[in-house]
Amino acid sequence: MAQSSFKGGVHPEDYKEMTSSLAIVKMPLPGKVVVPMQQHIGAPCELLADVEKIEKGCSVKAGQKLGDNKGFVSAPVHAPTSGTVVDIGPYNHPLGMKITAVTIEPDGKDEWADNIKPAGNLEDLSPDDIRKVVREAGIVGLGGATFPAHVKLSPPEGKPIDVVIINGAECEPYLTADHRVMLEKSEEIIFGLKTMIKALGAAEGIIGIENNKPDAQKVMESLVAEEENIRVCSLPTKYPQGAEKMLINVTTGRIVPAGELPMEVGVVNHNVGTAVAITQAIREGKPLVERILTVTGLGVNEPANLQVRLGTLASEVLEYCGGLKETTVKLLMGGPMMGLAQPNTDIPIIKGTSGILALTDEDVSLSESSPCIRCAKCVSVCPMSLMPTSIAKAAEHGDFKRAEKLYGLDCFECGCCSYICPSKIPLVQWIRIGKNEIMKSKKS
Amino acid sequence: MNINGKLIVSSSPHIRSVETIQSVMIDVMIALFPAALMAVFLFGYRALLTIIIAVAAAMLTEAIWRRKRDIFSDGSAAVTGLLLALILPATVPWWLVIVGSVSAIVVGKQVFGGIGYNIFNPALVGRAILVVSWGGHMAGDIWPSPQPFAFGYDISVVTGATVLAAPEKAVTFSLPELFIGNIAGSLGETSALALLIGGVWLVYKGHIDLRIPGGFIGTVFVIGVLFGGGFYGNIYMTGLFHVLAGGVMIGAIYMATDFVTTPVTPGGRLIFGIGCGLITMLIRLWGALPEGVTFGILLMNAFTPIIDNFTIPQRFGGVKKSA
């Protein structure tokens, strides 16, 4: 049964009112798009130099495949618009490194490739057809984890899935993209959910929405009123409600065993944006070449919810939003709890970019850390019931065996511990170091 | 504007709560305010003087030790000084207060590396040193009686026997008197009411875990009921007497909950509280001293690391579902 809440979590200021009432605006075609070969978890794409003859100087159509990988856990990347390939080579990536990318100069015509056509009626499509469409469309988890969507629609033998959960929690402060998608693309979410239910042979669909978005709850509820097997679940507003294990726990009462995937308890999660992307792939044959994101923060002059082509540079997006204020000290891709800080704005929007956030010196805490006073607030807020202070200390002392014994690998880096710490110790950072070292020792 | 090159790159999360060590320490001082006020009401100027001297000496000692000009700093030294003052008798000479504060900060805390690294509760270390070394000045069997409304506390008429030295004679105090605090005892320990008000504030602010005071007070009550001797009419009243008399309330709410020296695990905190109550009652009923709170907590402080190690909480999803 559903539960009222999960253990732990924090309540940061959410600043969602800056953008929650702003309708999604379609940003005009950018002057340049940069498409990295890796925008997902799994095997990186290889440039389709032979099959599609992608090379410097060639012209491409919107939706044309630029890179792919034969591996199962991977997702192809496509040209976001028509134009000329002006460069192929390493380019800045939100993950903080340079990754091979195809740079396209749009021709402004936005012509779509010939093979872009509807996949057919959902009734006529088999689960395998659906998986193929989703894979070929390059759809990945749009909440930020970017796990290839078709993999989650392909449960292994003996692991039947009975529940599909659509994640509309959007628990990260500041971000409102999913909120707007639920208000403006609600019908597409339901269609996407039905598609997933069909692909998985599931019995039930649940749409989980935090109760700080009553308007979205209402819209979705009215749409599923007639549906027997789909319901909307109101979630308590608490970070990290959108984390899959917490979401599953609150909506179904099920507990995903430590170290296992949701499939283990017969559940699959997908973000609302992913559901919309699947709908568009089925109905229009469109691969994933654009997404909705929130551009916000006190450092942005005109905050907005934007629909942008993938590959658009952050600099162009920010310019479209009136530029940055002088007081900006941090630029994030994603939310303030789990987002990645960027060293500059010459970085492309990728499939997992849920927001661009400009924080000013007012929002960013840069104080030095003090010694741990063992207040155990990190222990009480950890949604995984870990001991962050002890894991962090073990990692700091280089005792990675102890970090592992304290279940360091179960940490999914939500950041609640660092957030709450009165001594301002970068606990997650130490735990990440610990996790890396544990993984290294396992591989060797 | 060109922001490139000015951006800070660091690991997530990028926002932090407003709480700091200093804000937590200020909250603790606010919580101790009713008890301090009650101390001045009951023990007059001697209470006020003891508090001021203890707090000032603690802050000064810490600032000198750390060679920092910021005398308040994180506020932890002030809390130590205040707590120490509240567990001293009204008759304590001023120089002994200074000795206690300096001992608390230096021996109790700084020799281990300062805040966060000490093993024993600093205020209790200070008190323990005074009890052991200057027993004659630290009361013992005879404790100063309160003189409500008399700011000019008359030190020559302090003959109230502590209720704990001869519990069977304690019936001269009614339980409501024990609750309000109009009894002989240390400056800030006598009023359960004032201590509870502060305790509610600390729970509201999320600074104390009820498992510790709950385990502590619950254990004292149960042992008091079972082995207390059944005065006050019935055995349950005896249990209540042991909770309200002496230092159990101030110890359970403010000392056994000290962050640094107590376990961080939920289960460990319960064990810690129960252990404090157990040792306190062992000393009270069968030991050589009338009161056992100080050594009860100090002994359990020593067990904190090992308790933490044996009570690592079950992680989310840690129990495999039976198929």
mmCIF file of N, CA and C in Angstrom, chain A residues 8 19 45 47 84 210 241 287 291 313 358:
data_model
loop_
_atom_site.group_PDB
_atom_site.id
_atom_site.type_symbol
_atom_site.label_atom_id
_atom_site.label_comp_id
_atom_site.label_asym_id
_atom_site.label_seq_id
_atom_site.Cartn_x
_atom_site.Cartn_y
_atom_site.Cartn_z
ATOM 1 N N GLY A 8 13.599 10.303 6.463
ATOM 2 C CA GLY A 8 14.683 11.219 6.120
ATOM 3 C C GLY A 8 14.225 12.317 5.175
ATOM 4 N N THR A 19 9.331 30.530 -11.729
ATOM 5 C CA THR A 19 9.014 30.087 -13.090
ATOM 6 C C THR A 19 7.768 29.203 -13.191
ATOM 7 N N CYS A 45 28.063 6.537 -28.130
ATOM 8 C CA CYS A 45 27.774 6.319 -29.549
ATOM 9 C C CYS A 45 29.062 6.410 -30.364
ATOM 10 N N LEU A 47 30.407 7.561 -34.125
ATOM 11 C CA LEU A 47 29.981 8.391 -35.237
ATOM 12 C C LEU A 47 29.635 7.506 -36.438
ATOM 13 N N THR A 84 24.597 22.100 -41.916
ATOM 14 C CA THR A 84 25.872 21.565 -42.376
ATOM 15 C C THR A 84 26.761 21.200 -41.191
ATOM 16 N N GLU A 210 4.282 15.684 -6.422
ATOM 17 C CA GLU A 210 4.390 16.296 -5.097
ATOM 18 C C GLU A 210 3.227 17.247 -4.866
ATOM 19 N N GLN A 241 12.090 13.248 -2.896
ATOM 20 C CA GLN A 241 10.909 12.445 -3.194
ATOM 21 C C GLN A 241 10.986 11.826 -4.586
ATOM 22 N N PRO A 287 12.499 11.469 -33.342
ATOM 23 C CA PRO A 287 13.477 11.079 -32.317
ATOM 24 C C PRO A 287 13.639 12.194 -31.291
ATOM 25 N N ARG A 291 14.013 19.229 -25.838
ATOM 26 C CA ARG A 291 13.497 18.962 -24.495
ATOM 27 C C ARG A 291 13.048 20.256 -23.834
ATOM 28 N N LEU A 313 23.717 25.753 -27.265
ATOM 29 C CA LEU A 313 24.694 26.077 -26.232
ATOM 30 C C LEU A 313 24.043 26.868 -25.105
ATOM 31 N N ALA A 358 21.409 29.714 -12.547
ATOM 32 C CA ALA A 358 22.472 30.664 -12.238
ATOM 33 C C ALA A 358 22.297 31.122 -10.800
#
